[in-house]
Short mmCIF file of C-alpha atoms in Angstrom, two decimals:
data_model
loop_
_atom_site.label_atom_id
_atom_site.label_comp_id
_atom_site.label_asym_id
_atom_site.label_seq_id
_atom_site.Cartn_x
_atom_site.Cartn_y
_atom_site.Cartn_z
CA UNK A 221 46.19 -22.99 -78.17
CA UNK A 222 47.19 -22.54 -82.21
CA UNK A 223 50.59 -21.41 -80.70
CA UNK A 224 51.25 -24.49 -78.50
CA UNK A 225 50.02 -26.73 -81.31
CA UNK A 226 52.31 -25.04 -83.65
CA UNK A 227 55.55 -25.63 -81.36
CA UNK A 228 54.69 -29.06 -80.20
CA UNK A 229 54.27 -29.94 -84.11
CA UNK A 230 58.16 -28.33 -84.60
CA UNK A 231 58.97 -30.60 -81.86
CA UNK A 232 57.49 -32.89 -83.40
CA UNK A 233 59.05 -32.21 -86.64
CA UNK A 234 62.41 -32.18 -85.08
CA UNK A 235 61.92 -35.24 -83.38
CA UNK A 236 61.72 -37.02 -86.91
CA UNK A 237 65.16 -35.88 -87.60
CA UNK A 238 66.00 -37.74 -84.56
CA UNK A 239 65.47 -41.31 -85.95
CA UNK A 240 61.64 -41.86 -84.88
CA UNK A 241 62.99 -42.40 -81.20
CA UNK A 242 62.54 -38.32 -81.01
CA UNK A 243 59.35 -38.38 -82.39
CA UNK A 244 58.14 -40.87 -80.15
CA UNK A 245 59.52 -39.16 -76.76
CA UNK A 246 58.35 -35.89 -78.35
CA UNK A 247 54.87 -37.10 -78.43
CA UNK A 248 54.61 -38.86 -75.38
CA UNK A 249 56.50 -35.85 -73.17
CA UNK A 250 54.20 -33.16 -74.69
CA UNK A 251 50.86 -35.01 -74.74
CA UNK A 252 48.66 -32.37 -72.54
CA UNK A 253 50.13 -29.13 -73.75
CA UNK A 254 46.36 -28.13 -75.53
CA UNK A 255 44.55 -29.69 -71.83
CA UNK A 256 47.20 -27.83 -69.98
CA UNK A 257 46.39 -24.51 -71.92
CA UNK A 258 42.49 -25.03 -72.50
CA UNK A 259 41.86 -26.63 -68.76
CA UNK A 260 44.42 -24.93 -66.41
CA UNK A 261 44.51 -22.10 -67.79
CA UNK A 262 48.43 -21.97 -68.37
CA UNK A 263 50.61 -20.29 -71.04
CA UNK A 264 52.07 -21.57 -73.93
CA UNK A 265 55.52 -21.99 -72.29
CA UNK A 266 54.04 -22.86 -68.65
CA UNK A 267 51.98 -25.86 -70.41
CA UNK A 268 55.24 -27.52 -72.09
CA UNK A 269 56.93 -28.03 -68.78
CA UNK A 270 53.17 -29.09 -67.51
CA UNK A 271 53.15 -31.60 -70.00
CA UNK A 272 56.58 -32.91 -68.87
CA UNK A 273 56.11 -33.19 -65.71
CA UNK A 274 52.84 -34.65 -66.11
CA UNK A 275 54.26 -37.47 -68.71
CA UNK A 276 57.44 -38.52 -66.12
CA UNK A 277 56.95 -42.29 -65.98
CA UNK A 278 54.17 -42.83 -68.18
CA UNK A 279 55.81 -42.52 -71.39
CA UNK A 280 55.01 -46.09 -72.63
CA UNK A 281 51.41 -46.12 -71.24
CA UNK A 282 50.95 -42.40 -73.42
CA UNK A 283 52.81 -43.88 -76.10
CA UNK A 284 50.32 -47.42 -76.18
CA UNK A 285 47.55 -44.97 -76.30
CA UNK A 286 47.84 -43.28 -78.47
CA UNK A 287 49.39 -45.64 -80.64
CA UNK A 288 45.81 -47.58 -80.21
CA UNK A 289 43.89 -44.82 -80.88
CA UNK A 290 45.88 -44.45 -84.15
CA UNK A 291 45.05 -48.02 -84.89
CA UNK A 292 41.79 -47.53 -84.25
CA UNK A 293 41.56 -44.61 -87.24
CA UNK A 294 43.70 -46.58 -89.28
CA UNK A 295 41.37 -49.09 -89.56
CA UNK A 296 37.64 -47.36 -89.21
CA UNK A 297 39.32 -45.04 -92.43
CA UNK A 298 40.35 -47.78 -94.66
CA UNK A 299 37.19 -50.22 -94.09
CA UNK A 300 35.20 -46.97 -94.56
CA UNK A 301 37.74 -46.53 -98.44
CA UNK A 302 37.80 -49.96 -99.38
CA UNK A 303 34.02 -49.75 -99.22
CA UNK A 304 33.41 -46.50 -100.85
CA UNK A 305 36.56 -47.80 -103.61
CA UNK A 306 34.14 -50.50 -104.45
CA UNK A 307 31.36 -48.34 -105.70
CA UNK A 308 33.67 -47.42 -108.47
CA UNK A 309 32.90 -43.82 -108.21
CA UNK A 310 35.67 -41.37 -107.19
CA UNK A 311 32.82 -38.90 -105.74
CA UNK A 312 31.49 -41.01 -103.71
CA UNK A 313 34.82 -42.38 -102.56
CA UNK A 314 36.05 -38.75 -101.63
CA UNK A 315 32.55 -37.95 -99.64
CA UNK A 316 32.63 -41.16 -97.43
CA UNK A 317 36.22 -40.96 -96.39
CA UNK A 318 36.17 -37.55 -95.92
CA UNK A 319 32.68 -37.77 -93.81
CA UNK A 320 34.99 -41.14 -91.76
CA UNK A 321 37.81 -39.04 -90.83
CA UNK A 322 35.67 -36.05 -89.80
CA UNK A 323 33.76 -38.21 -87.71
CA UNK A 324 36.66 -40.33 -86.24
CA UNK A 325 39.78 -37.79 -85.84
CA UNK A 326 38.35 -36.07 -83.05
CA UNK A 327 39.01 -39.46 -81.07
CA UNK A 328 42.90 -38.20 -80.54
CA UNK A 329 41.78 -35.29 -78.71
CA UNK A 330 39.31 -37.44 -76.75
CA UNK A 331 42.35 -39.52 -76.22
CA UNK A 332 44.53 -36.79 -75.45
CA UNK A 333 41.80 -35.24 -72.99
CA UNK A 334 41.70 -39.00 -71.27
CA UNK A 335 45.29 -38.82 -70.65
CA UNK A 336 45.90 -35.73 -69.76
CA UNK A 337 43.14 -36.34 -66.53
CA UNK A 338 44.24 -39.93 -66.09
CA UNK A 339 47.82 -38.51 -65.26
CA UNK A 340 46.82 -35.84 -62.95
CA UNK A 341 44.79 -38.47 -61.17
CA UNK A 342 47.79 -40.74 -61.13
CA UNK A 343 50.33 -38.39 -60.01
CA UNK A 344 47.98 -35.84 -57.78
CA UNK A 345 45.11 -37.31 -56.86
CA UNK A 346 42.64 -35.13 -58.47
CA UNK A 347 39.88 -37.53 -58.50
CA UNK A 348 39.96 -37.07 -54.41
CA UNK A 349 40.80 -32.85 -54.47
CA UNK A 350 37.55 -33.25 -56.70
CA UNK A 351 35.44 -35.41 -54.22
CA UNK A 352 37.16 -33.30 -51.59
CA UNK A 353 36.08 -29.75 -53.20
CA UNK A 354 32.62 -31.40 -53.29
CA UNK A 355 32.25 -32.00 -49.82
#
């Protein structure tokens, strides 16, 4: 898992240096590598081409998403600053934002989770192999 993150973040990285375009397919064509690895069982290499096939056509809906869930931090972690800011003390400040993003960031692995099973429902059906399995 700490490999794949490592790569996709170079992708990432390198997908900067492409004029934010890069970035943006970067992020939406490797969206499931960690659900690829962690649920599937698949290798590090395995899960990248995983990822891309899972991502063919949904770009802008993975893109939206996350983008939203990003928005959603943005704005939970300055409310939460702009509140502690206004109790004038910087210890206080430091405690509640860090205690806001602890509590909010694991929303883009929720989000990422979400995706990664929406697309496999989308594009295989696994919400009827499931029902299918249970019968």
């Amino acid at each position: 898992v700490m490999l794949g993150f490592l790569l996709k973040y170079i992708l990432l990285v390198i997908g900067v240096f492409l004029f934010l375009i890069g970035l943006l397919y970067m992020l939406a064509r490797y969206f499931a590598i960690t659900a690829s690895i962690v649920i599937e069982g698949r290798g590090v290499f395995t899960s990248f081409g995983r990822s891309a096939v899972l991502s063919r056509g949904r770009k802008l809906h993975i893109l939206g998403t996350l983008l939203l869930a990003f928005l959603i931090f943005i704005v939970i972690y300055f409310a939460v600053a702009i509140f502690a800011a206004a109790t004038g003390s910087p210890v206080i400040t430091t405690v509640l934002t860090t205690a806001a993003s602890i509590l909010v960031y694991p929303m883009f692995a929720i989000t990422e989770m979400l995706l990664y099973y929406d697309a496999r429902v989308r594009s295989e059906g696994y919400d009827i192999e499931m029902m299918a399995e249970g019968l």
